[in-house]
Amino acid sequence: MGMMLGKITVETPKYEVLHTSPDYEIRRYNPSVVAEVTYDPKQLKGDKDGGFMILANYIGALGQPQNSKSEKVAMTAPVITKNPPEPEKIAMTAPVITTGDGMITMQFVLPSKYQNAEDAPKPADERVVIKEEGEKKYGVVRFSGVATDKVVEEKVRKLKESLEKDGHKEVGDFLLARYNPPWTLPPLRTNEVMIPIE
């Protein structure tokens, strides 16, 4: 019942809040180990969140874990999604060249008991990659509701404007962090847009 009402009962990444403003927070995240999968949604019946099932199978969220130790790995939050960067709008010329591969990367942050990649069970599915993420600094905005493309695009735009206005330099593409399962009532969901900064 708690999950339907938005209560987050699983481990979340550790961070320190360095600055708080009315529009966002600046956070420094501790190093972590992640399981990630990069995929083309077209290969998963057009499902932009299709990587979730691949990662859920690795940790054993849906039955027998698909990893070398058959070890269940505790679910954590958030589920992190990296979308391809937005194409830059440029005046019309000829010829027309299309770039951007449409690939999506989804990550599960593994429980903190896994201090380095070698500690985590090896995935049975070669699409799943275990890697270490170093300490990182992000500008973060939290919001509730359904994280539609339109909502996320607006949150990213506003966060970028606020960070730039306050003199923070972006050093990468935004991440979307979703903390709740899809059956959580939308007004009670916790989502965040995170932009890496210097």
mmCIF file of N, CA, C and O in Angstrom, residues 4-5 12 19 26 29 44 53 63 68-69 72 79 84 103-104 110 120 123-124 149 155 164 174-175 186-187 194:
data_model
loop_
_atom_site.group_PDB
_atom_site.id
_atom_site.type_symbol
_atom_site.label_atom_id
_atom_site.label_comp_id
_atom_site.label_asym_id
_atom_site.label_seq_id
_atom_site.Cartn_x
_atom_site.Cartn_y
_atom_site.Cartn_z
ATOM 1 N N MET A 4 1.981 2.404 -3.437
ATOM 2 C CA MET A 4 0.937 3.040 -4.236
ATOM 3 C C MET A 4 0.761 4.499 -3.800
ATOM 4 O O MET A 4 0.420 5.368 -4.582
ATOM 5 N N LEU A 5 1.050 4.775 -2.525
ATOM 6 C CA LEU A 5 0.886 6.125 -1.987
ATOM 7 C C LEU A 5 2.183 6.934 -2.032
ATOM 8 O O LEU A 5 2.285 7.988 -1.418
ATOM 9 N N THR A 12 18.258 4.527 -1.425
ATOM 10 C CA THR A 12 18.470 5.562 -2.442
ATOM 11 C C THR A 12 19.931 6.020 -2.367
ATOM 12 O O THR A 12 20.586 5.855 -1.342
ATOM 13 N N HIS A 19 23.856 23.334 -1.974
ATOM 14 C CA HIS A 19 23.177 24.624 -2.114
ATOM 15 C C HIS A 19 21.702 24.371 -2.395
ATOM 16 O O HIS A 19 21.359 23.454 -3.145
ATOM 17 N N ILE A 26 21.745 21.943 -5.489
ATOM 18 C CA ILE A 26 23.021 21.439 -5.986
ATOM 19 C C ILE A 26 23.405 20.314 -5.035
ATOM 20 O O ILE A 26 23.464 20.510 -3.819
ATOM 21 N N TYR A 29 26.923 13.677 -5.230
ATOM 22 C CA TYR A 29 26.605 12.266 -5.024
ATOM 23 C C TYR A 29 27.870 11.461 -4.777
ATOM 24 O O TYR A 29 28.893 11.674 -5.425
ATOM 25 N N LEU A 44 12.441 -3.006 -28.823
ATOM 26 C CA LEU A 44 11.654 -3.474 -27.684
ATOM 27 C C LEU A 44 10.197 -3.040 -27.860
ATOM 28 O O LEU A 44 9.582 -2.494 -26.950
ATOM 29 N N MET A 53 12.717 -4.033 -17.780
ATOM 30 C CA MET A 53 12.549 -5.489 -17.636
ATOM 31 C C MET A 53 13.891 -6.211 -17.719
ATOM 32 O O MET A 53 14.116 -7.186 -17.004
ATOM 33 N N GLY A 63 11.590 -12.844 -10.446
ATOM 34 C CA GLY A 63 11.799 -14.294 -10.391
ATOM 35 C C GLY A 63 13.266 -14.607 -10.193
ATOM 36 O O GLY A 63 13.983 -13.900 -9.497
ATOM 37 N N SER A 68 25.379 -14.361 -12.647
ATOM 38 C CA SER A 68 26.288 -15.493 -12.478
ATOM 39 C C SER A 68 26.140 -16.203 -11.140
ATOM 40 O O SER A 68 26.414 -17.392 -11.041
ATOM 41 N N LYS A 69 25.700 -15.505 -10.111
ATOM 42 C CA LYS A 69 25.585 -16.104 -8.779
ATOM 43 C C LYS A 69 24.149 -16.500 -8.442
ATOM 44 O O LYS A 69 23.900 -16.979 -7.340
ATOM 45 N N LYS A 72 19.860 -12.646 -5.692
ATOM 46 C CA LYS A 72 18.899 -11.548 -5.734
ATOM 47 C C LYS A 72 19.620 -10.280 -5.294
ATOM 48 O O LYS A 72 20.354 -10.280 -4.324
ATOM 49 N N VAL A 79 15.150 4.809 -10.603
ATOM 50 C CA VAL A 79 15.532 4.264 -11.905
ATOM 51 C C VAL A 79 15.944 5.479 -12.726
ATOM 52 O O VAL A 79 15.208 6.462 -12.802
ATOM 53 N N PRO A 84 18.724 10.312 -25.498
ATOM 54 C CA PRO A 84 19.693 10.910 -26.411
ATOM 55 C C PRO A 84 19.601 12.421 -26.331
ATOM 56 O O PRO A 84 18.530 12.956 -26.044
ATOM 57 N N MET A 103 19.066 5.939 -29.143
ATOM 58 C CA MET A 103 19.327 4.973 -28.085
ATOM 59 C C MET A 103 19.022 5.578 -26.714
ATOM 60 O O MET A 103 19.180 6.777 -26.507
ATOM 61 N N ILE A 104 18.572 4.741 -25.796
ATOM 62 C CA ILE A 104 18.270 5.142 -24.424
ATOM 63 C C ILE A 104 19.122 4.287 -23.498
ATOM 64 O O ILE A 104 19.312 3.093 -23.739
ATOM 65 N N LEU A 110 23.024 0.147 -7.835
ATOM 66 C CA LEU A 110 23.030 -1.063 -7.019
ATOM 67 C C LEU A 110 23.161 -0.695 -5.539
ATOM 68 O O LEU A 110 23.670 0.374 -5.202
ATOM 69 N N ALA A 120 29.672 -6.953 -7.629
ATOM 70 C CA ALA A 120 28.317 -7.254 -8.106
ATOM 71 C C ALA A 120 28.319 -8.533 -8.929
ATOM 72 O O ALA A 120 29.295 -8.841 -9.622
ATOM 73 N N PRO A 123 26.258 -10.158 -14.944
ATOM 74 C CA PRO A 123 24.974 -10.365 -15.633
ATOM 75 C C PRO A 123 25.023 -11.543 -16.607
ATOM 76 O O PRO A 123 26.033 -11.757 -17.275
ATOM 77 N N ALA A 124 23.922 -12.283 -16.691
ATOM 78 C CA ALA A 124 23.806 -13.352 -17.681
ATOM 79 C C ALA A 124 23.494 -12.753 -19.060
ATOM 80 O O ALA A 124 23.863 -13.319 -20.078
ATOM 81 N N ASP A 149 7.292 13.186 -21.673
ATOM 82 C CA ASP A 149 8.342 13.887 -22.408
ATOM 83 C C ASP A 149 8.169 15.398 -22.308
ATOM 84 O O ASP A 149 9.131 16.132 -22.111
ATOM 85 N N LYS A 155 10.887 20.915 -17.487
ATOM 86 C CA LYS A 155 11.706 20.922 -16.264
ATOM 87 C C LYS A 155 13.185 21.109 -16.612
ATOM 88 O O LYS A 155 13.904 21.857 -15.937
ATOM 89 N N GLU A 164 22.290 28.345 -15.391
ATOM 90 C CA GLU A 164 23.086 29.304 -16.152
ATOM 91 C C GLU A 164 23.040 30.683 -15.498
ATOM 92 O O GLU A 164 24.060 31.353 -15.357
ATOM 93 N N PHE A 174 21.158 15.749 -19.415
ATOM 94 C CA PHE A 174 20.318 15.548 -18.225
ATOM 95 C C PHE A 174 19.991 14.069 -18.010
ATOM 96 O O PHE A 174 20.026 13.259 -18.937
ATOM 97 N N LEU A 175 19.658 13.752 -16.760
ATOM 98 C CA LEU A 175 19.166 12.436 -16.375
ATOM 99 C C LEU A 175 17.755 12.606 -15.844
ATOM 100 O O LEU A 175 17.433 13.631 -15.238
ATOM 101 N N PRO A 186 -0.239 9.086 -9.502
ATOM 102 C CA PRO A 186 0.600 10.134 -10.104
ATOM 103 C C PRO A 186 0.915 11.339 -9.210
ATOM 104 O O PRO A 186 2.062 11.765 -9.152
ATOM 105 N N PRO A 187 -0.062 11.899 -8.464
ATOM 106 C CA PRO A 187 0.298 13.069 -7.651
ATOM 107 C C PRO A 187 1.288 12.746 -6.520
ATOM 108 O O PRO A 187 1.902 13.642 -5.955
ATOM 109 N N MET A 194 18.055 15.798 -13.357
ATOM 110 C CA MET A 194 19.400 16.029 -12.836
ATOM 111 C C MET A 194 20.322 16.430 -13.984
ATOM 112 O O MET A 194 20.397 15.716 -14.975
#
